[in-house]
Amino acid sequence: MLHIFPEERWEPLPPKNFPRNVQSFDSKYGAICDSLMDFTRARDLLKGKYLHAYVIKSGLQTMPYLCQLLMNFYSKLCLPYCSEKIFHESGVDRFPTAWASIISGFTKNELPLCGIEHFKLMLRHDVNFLDDHVFPCLTKACVMIKDHVLGQSVHCLAVKTLFNVNVFVGSSLVDMYAKFGRLADAQKVFDEMPERNVVSWSVMMYGCIEMGDWEGALRFFKDALWHGLDVNGFTFSSVIGLCGNLTLFQLGKQMQALCFKMNHYRTGFIGSALISMYSRCGEIEGARGVFDEVLDKNVGMWNAMMIAYAHHSQTRRVFELFEEMENVGVKPNGVTFSCILYACSHAGLVEEGNLYFRKMKVYGLQPRSKHYASMVDLLSRAGKLQEAIKVIEEMPIQTESAWGALLTGCRIHGDTELGGYVADKVFELGQVSIDLHFQASNAYAAAGRYEEAAKVRMMLRDGGHRKETGLSWVEDGNRVHTFAAGERRHELSAEIYRKLEEMEEETARAGYVLKEAGVEEKIQRTRYHSERLAIAFALISFPQSRPIRVMKNMRCCSDCHVAIKFMSKCSGRTITVRDNSRFHRFQNGECSCGDYW
DNA sequence: ATAGGGTTAG
């Protein structure tokens, strides 16, 4: 007798669609199985438990098929240990498929070690139980615990047993190596697969994207189409996401058309990828268009649209969407609140931010580190540095992004003393990112603690770390024109620099001057920043009617921000600059960000 | 009948 729920006294009242008065054993058994599958699909824990009790009462608890259905049910409902209990007590371990079931149950429920443990037990029990179904679970478990060595031995076992020729096994191996960041190994497995399908191509592409090999990803996508592969929604959402990352607007639109033609269009995943793509290419209206077109909206789509508005400084719209979402009955999740807090932070709305932060609890959401970090960001940007420190102290785990946000706040509001103190705190954290080290070193310098600043710089230099090169780029037809500060590699360099000098005179006449001390040096340092080169290029080569969209991998410096405002005024054109965190839409001497970024 | 691989929003 199983006692999974010993506290329950059940005098069974069968669930509605469960036939109570069936006579023959077979049809009763079949009905139980059908109902159980229904309850699994519906994730109805109560009815399932009830049925389980009924199974025991009817003495059917050793029927292998039923046991597997029950195990499956409990795994799907995130109760892997209930599944394990059935497995060990019902004698179902005579069947290889039950082993596959228990192993996958553990890995799916984020218990990779238990899964691996049961795999070892299985091999000890009977080596012949090994089949192609367990390999994908194993590779997934290896990814979860980031165990390269174990992953390799799984691969090795697959090769020895020849299961590696199976397309499922092969794809999961490719995925594993890709997630380990070992693209070359992934590619090797991929190349050696005798048979490939959409998933094999998709995981390879996704791996390339994760590793920043964007061109490689596009090449794979093209090859997949070339091989006549029936690419699906998974594949498209990756590629569209990639177009958003690289701001390849033309390609992105082609992908949208292709999705439409291949009937993958109206899903939440594609929808949110498209919204993000349009938004990242500066086309906020286009993003809204997609949002309105896709009728079956999931949370992801609402979130994507909200973050799009936030990036474009249309804060009011973000709040409107949130309200609409509530009215329609879509339940916001943690990411939703990240979007809102981000929006508040970039509009300086401290009170609203506080309100929404508290509102999380109403939705049963526990604020996570990133939400605390957003609050710190919001408060420190608004100059409420002491309150920001309080939030950090409240955090369950203090993260580097929170301290980083506070450092940024100190810099913006010129509180050098506090900045130095925060930098000390950063080093107490131990392992932190290179970016934060640079920030801390700048904070020391600002606080006049030059020796410490130099020490940090030295440490970074000895570690071989350098700042990422600032780049700006513009899409023109089939070509992406990339610029770095002060470089003259572009074939139109001469004209570009001439245009910049011309603009300098024009903007000076319009009133553009640098206010700070050390002006001459600063002009020299900033006049050929990469975004200015890109804008100048667009000014001389784009027709007047074409909007200018410049993308940048770093934050726009305040001097360029002013300069571009004047450039937009003098040239009478709308210039959109996307830096690494948000959008600036310059129009007639004004910027959409309201100078708060 | 049963068990297997990949995705979005930050």
PDB file of N, CA and C in Angstrom, chain A residues 104 152 158 361 430:
ATOM      1  N   SER A 104      14.118  11.979 -16.172  1.00  0.00           N
ATOM      2  CA  SER A 104      13.661  13.238 -16.764  1.00  0.00           C
ATOM      3  C   SER A 104      12.852  14.035 -15.744  1.00  0.00           C
ATOM      4  N   GLN A 152      31.266  15.538 -21.143  1.00  0.00           N
ATOM      5  CA  GLN A 152      32.093  14.827 -22.115  1.00  0.00           C
ATOM      6  C   GLN A 152      31.954  13.324 -21.969  1.00  0.00           C
ATOM      7  N   ALA A 158      27.681   8.006 -25.413  1.00  0.00           N
ATOM      8  CA  ALA A 158      26.787   8.005 -26.580  1.00  0.00           C
ATOM      9  C   ALA A 158      27.513   7.463 -27.810  1.00  0.00           C
ATOM     10  N   LYS A 361       3.934  42.740  -4.014  1.00  0.00           N
ATOM     11  CA  LYS A 361       3.442  41.782  -3.009  1.00  0.00           C
ATOM     12  C   LYS A 361       1.969  41.454  -3.241  1.00  0.00           C
ATOM     13  N   GLY A 430      34.304  41.124  -3.281  1.00  0.00           N
ATOM     14  CA  GLY A 430      35.147  40.094  -3.870  1.00  0.00           C
ATOM     15  C   GLY A 430      35.035  40.096  -5.375  1.00  0.00           C
TER      16      GLY A 430
END
